[in-house]
Short mmCIF file of C-alpha atoms in Angstrom, two decimals:
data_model
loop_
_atom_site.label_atom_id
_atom_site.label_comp_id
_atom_site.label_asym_id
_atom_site.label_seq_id
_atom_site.Cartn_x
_atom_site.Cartn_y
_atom_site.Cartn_z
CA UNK A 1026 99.93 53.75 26.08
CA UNK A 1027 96.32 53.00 25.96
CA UNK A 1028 94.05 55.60 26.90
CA UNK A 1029 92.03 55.67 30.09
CA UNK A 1030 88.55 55.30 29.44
CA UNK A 1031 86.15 58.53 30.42
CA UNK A 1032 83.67 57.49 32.78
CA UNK A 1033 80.05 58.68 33.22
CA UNK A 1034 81.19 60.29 36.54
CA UNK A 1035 83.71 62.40 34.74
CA UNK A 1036 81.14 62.95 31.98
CA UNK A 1037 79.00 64.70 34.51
CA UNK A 1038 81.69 66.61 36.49
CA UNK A 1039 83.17 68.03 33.06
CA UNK A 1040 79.86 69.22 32.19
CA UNK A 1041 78.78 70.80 35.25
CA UNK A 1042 82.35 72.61 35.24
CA UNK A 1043 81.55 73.35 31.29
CA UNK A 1044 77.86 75.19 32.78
CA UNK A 1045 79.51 76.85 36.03
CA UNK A 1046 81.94 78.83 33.14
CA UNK A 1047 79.14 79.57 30.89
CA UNK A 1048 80.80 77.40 28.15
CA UNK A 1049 78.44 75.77 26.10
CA UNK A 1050 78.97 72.19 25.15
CA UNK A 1051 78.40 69.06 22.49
CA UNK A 1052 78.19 65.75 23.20
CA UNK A 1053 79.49 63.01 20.61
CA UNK A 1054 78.19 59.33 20.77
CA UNK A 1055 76.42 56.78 19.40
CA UNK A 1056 73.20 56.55 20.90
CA UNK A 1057 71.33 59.67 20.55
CA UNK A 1058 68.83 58.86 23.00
CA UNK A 1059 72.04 58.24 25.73
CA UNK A 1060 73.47 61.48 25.05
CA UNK A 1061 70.30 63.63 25.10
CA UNK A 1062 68.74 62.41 27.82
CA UNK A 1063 71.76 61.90 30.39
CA UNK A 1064 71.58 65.74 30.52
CA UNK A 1065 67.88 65.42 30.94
CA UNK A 1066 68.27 63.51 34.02
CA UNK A 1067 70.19 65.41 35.51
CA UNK A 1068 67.83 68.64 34.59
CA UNK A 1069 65.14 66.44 36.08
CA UNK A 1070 66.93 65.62 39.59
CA UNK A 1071 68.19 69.27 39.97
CA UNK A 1072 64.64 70.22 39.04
CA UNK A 1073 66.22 72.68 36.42
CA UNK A 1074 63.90 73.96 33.74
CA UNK A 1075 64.56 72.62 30.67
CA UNK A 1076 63.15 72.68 26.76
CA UNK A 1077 64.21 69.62 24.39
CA UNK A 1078 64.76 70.42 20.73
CA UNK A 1079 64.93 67.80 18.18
CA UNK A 1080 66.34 68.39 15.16
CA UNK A 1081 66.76 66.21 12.15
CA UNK A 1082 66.79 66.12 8.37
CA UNK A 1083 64.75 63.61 7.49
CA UNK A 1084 62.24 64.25 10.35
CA UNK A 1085 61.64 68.28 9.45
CA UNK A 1086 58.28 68.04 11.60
CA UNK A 1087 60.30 68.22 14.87
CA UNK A 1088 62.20 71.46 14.15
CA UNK A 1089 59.61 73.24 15.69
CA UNK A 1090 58.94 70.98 18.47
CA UNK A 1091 55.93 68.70 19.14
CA UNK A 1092 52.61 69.94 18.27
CA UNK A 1093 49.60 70.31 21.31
CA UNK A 1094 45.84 71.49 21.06
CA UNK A 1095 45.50 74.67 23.19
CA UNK A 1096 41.99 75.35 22.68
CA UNK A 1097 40.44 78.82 22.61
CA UNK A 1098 43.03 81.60 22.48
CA UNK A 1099 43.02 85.11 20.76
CA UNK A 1100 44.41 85.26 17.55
CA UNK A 1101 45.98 81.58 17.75
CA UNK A 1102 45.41 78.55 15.90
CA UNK A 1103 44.24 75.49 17.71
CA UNK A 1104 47.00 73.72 16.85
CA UNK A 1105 50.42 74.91 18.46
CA UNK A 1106 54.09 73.99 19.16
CA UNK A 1107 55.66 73.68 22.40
CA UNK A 1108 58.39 76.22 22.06
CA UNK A 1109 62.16 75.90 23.36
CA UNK A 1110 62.82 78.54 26.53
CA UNK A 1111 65.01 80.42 24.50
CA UNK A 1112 64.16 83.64 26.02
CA UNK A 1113 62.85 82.45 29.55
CA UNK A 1114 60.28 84.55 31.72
CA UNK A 1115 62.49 87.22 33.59
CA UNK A 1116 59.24 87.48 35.87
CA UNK A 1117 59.50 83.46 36.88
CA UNK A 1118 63.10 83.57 37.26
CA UNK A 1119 62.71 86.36 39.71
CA UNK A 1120 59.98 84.36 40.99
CA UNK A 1121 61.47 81.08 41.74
CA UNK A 1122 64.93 82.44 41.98
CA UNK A 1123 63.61 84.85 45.23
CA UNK A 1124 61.41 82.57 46.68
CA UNK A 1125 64.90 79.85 46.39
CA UNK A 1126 66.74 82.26 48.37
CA UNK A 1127 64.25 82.38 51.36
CA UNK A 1128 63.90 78.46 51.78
CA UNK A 1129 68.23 78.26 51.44
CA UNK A 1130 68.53 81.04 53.87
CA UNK A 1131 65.55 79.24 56.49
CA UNK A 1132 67.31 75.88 56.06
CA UNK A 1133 70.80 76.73 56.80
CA UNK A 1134 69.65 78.87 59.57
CA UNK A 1135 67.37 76.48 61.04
CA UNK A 1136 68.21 72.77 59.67
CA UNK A 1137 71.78 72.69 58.20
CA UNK A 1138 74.42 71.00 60.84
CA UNK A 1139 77.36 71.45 58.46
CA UNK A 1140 79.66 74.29 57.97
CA UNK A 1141 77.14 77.19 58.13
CA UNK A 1142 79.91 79.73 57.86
CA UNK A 1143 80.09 81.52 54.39
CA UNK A 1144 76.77 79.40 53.45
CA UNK A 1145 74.20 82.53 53.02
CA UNK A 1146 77.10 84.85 51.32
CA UNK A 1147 77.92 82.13 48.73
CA UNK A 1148 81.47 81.91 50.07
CA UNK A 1149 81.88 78.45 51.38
CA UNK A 1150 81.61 76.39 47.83
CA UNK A 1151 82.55 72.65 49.68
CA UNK A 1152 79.12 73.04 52.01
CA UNK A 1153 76.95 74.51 49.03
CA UNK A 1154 77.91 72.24 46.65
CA UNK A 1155 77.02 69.18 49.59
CA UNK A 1156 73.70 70.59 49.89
CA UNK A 1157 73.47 70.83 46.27
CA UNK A 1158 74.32 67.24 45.53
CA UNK A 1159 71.85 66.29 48.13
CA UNK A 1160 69.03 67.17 46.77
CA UNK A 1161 70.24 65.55 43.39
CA UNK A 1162 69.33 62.40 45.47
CA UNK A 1163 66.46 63.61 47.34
CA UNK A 1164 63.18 62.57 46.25
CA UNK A 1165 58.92 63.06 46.56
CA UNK A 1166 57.94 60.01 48.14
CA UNK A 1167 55.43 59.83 44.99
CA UNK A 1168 54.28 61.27 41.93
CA UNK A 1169 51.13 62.62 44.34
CA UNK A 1170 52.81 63.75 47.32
CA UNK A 1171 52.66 67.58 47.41
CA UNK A 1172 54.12 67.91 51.54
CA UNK A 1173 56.78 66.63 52.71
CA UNK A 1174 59.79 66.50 55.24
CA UNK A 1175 63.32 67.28 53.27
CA UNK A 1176 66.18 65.83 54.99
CA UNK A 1177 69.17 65.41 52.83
CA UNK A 1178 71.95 63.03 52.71
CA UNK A 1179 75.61 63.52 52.70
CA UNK A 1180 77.77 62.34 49.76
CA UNK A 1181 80.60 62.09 51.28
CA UNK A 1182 81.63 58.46 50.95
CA UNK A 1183 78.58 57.43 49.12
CA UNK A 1184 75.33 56.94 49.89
CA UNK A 1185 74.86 56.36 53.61
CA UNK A 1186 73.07 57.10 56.80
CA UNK A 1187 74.76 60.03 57.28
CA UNK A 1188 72.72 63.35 57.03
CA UNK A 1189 73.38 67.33 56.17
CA UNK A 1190 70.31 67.95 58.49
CA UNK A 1191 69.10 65.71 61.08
CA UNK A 1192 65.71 67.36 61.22
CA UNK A 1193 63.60 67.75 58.20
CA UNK A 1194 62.28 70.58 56.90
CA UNK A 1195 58.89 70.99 55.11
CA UNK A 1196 58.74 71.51 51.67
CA UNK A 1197 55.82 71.71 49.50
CA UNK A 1198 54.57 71.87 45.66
CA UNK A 1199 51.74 71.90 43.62
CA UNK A 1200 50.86 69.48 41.09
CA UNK A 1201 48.73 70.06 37.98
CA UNK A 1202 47.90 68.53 35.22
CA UNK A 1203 48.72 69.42 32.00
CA UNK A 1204 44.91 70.32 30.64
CA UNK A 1205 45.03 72.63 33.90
CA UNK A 1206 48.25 73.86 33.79
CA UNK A 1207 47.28 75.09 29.87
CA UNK A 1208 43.75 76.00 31.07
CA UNK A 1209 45.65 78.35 33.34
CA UNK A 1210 48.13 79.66 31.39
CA UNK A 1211 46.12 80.39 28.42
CA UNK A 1212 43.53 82.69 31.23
CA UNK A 1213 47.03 84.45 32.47
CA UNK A 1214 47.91 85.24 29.22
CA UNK A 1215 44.72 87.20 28.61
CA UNK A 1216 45.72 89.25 31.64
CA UNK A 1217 49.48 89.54 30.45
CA UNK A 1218 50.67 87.53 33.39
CA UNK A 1219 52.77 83.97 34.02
CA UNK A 1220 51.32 81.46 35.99
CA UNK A 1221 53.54 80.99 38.98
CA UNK A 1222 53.46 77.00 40.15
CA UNK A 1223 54.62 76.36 44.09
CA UNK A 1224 57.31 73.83 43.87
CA UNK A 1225 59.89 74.08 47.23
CA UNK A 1226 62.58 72.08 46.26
CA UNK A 1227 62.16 73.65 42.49
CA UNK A 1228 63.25 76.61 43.90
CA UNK A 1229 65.84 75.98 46.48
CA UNK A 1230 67.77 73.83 43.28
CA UNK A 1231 67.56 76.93 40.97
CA UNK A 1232 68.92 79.67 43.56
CA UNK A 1233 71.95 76.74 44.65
CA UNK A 1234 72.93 76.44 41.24
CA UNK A 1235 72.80 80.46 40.43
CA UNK A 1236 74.84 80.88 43.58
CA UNK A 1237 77.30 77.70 42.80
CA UNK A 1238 77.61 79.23 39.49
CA UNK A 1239 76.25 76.30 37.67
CA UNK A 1240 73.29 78.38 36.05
CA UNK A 1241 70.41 76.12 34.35
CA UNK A 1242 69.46 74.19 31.46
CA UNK A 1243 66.83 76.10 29.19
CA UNK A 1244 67.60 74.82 25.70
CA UNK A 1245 68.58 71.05 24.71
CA UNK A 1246 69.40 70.49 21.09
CA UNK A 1247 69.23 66.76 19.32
CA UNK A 1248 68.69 65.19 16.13
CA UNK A 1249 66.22 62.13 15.76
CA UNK A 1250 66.82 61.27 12.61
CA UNK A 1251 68.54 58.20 13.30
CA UNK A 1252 67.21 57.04 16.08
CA UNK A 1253 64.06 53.94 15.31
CA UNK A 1254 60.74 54.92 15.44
CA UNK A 1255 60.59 52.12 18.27
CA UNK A 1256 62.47 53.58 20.51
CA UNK A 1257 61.42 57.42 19.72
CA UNK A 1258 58.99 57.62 22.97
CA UNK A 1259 62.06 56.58 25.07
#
C-alpha cells in the first residue's frame, strides 16, 4: 500500500508537539535551505528568539557564526562573532516573559470574546492555542510601524472575517537599527546590564508559548556545505 505523503501542515504540527514535550528534533531533506529556514519562519511569525548555526566541513568559517565589527569594547577585538543563544539572558526572559503576562492577562480581560474561562490559569488549551495561532497571522502593517491596533483572526475554518476580538488593542515596539542596537548594547555591557527592546506582540508570543508548553527556539543547527554559493544569502 503506498504511503501517504507527509504534508507541510503535519510537518509543522509534529514539530510544535516535538517542542511542547521538550523533545528535540532533526529534520531530513534535500534542500538545506527548505529545512532550515521553515523553522525560521515560523520563529519569525511567533516572534520567538532564535540563533542560526551553520555548520559545515568544507565551510569551517561558519562554525562560529558570521563575523561583525563591534567597535570599541574592553578587552575585545574589533572583529567578533555573533554567538548562538545557547545560554539565553535569564534577566530578558524574565523581562519579556513578565511583561507577556500583563498584555495576555489585559487582553483577555478587556478584548478577548472567546472562551475566557480557564484563559489566565492556563487551563483552557483550545482558546490559548486560538489566540496563539492568531498572532502567527497577525502582522505590523510595515517594517516602520511601531503602534498599532492588534485584532486577531480566528482559524477556525481558515482564514476569514471572523475575529477572536472585535476591538483592537494597542500594541507597540521599538525599532532600532542594528549600528544602534550594538551601540547600545556594547554601553550596557560596561554597566553589566542587557538592553531591554519594547516589542508588544514579542512578548505576548513568548509568555503564550511558555504557558501552551511550546517553549522557544534559541539554537538552530545547519550545514552549508552543500548548498551554492548563489543561493547562500537566501
Amino acid at each position: 500500500m503506498a504511503e501517504a505523503i507527509f504534508s507541510g501542515d503535519r510537518t509543522i504540527k509534529l514539530v510544535k508537539q516535538l517542542i511542547r514535550y521538550d523533545i528535540p528534533f532533526l529534520l531530513l531533506g534535500k534542500s538545506s535551505i527548505g529545512k532550515s529556514y521553515s523553522i525560521i519562519e515560523m520563529t519569525e511569525r511567533w516572534r520567538m528568539p532564535k540563533s542560526l548555526l551553520y555548520i559545515g566541513s568544507e565551510k569551517p568559517s561558519n562554525i562560529e557564526g558570521l563575523p561583525r565589527l563591534t567597535g570599541r569594547r574592553a578587552g575585545g577585538d574589533i572583529l567578533e562573532f555573533y554567538k548562538p543563544n545557547w545560554f539565553p539572558s535569564t534577566f530578558l526572559i524574565e523581562a519579556y516573559v513578565s511583561n507577556g503576562k500583563k498584555i495576555f492577562d489585559k487582553y483577555v480581560e478587556d478584548f478577548f470574546d472567546g472562551d475566557k474561562a480557564g484563559c489566565i490559569t492556563g487551563e483552557n488549551f483550545k482558546a490559548l492555542n486560538s489566540i496563539f495561532e492568531g498572532l502567527f497571522v497577525w502582522t505590523w502593517e510595515s517594517n516602520t510601524t511601531t503602534k498599532q491596533e492588534m485584532k486577531l483572526q480566528s482559524m477556525t475554518g481558515g482564514l476569514g472575517d471572523n475575529f477572536l476580538n472585535d476591538k483592537g488593542m494597542e500594541v507597540e515596539r521599538e525599532l532600532f537599527s542594528d549600528a544602534e542596537l550594538f551601540k547600545m548594547q556594547d554601553e550596557a555591557a560596561e554597566e553589566g546590564k542587557d538592553v531591554v527592546v519594547r516589542d508588544d506582540v514579542r512578548d505576548l508570543c513568548l509568555y503564550l508559548s511558555t504557558l501552551l508548553g511550546y517553549g522557544n527556539f534559541w539554537l538552530i543547527l545547519d550545514e552549508l556545505d552543500k548548498v551554492d554559493e548563489s543561493e547562500q544569502d537566501k
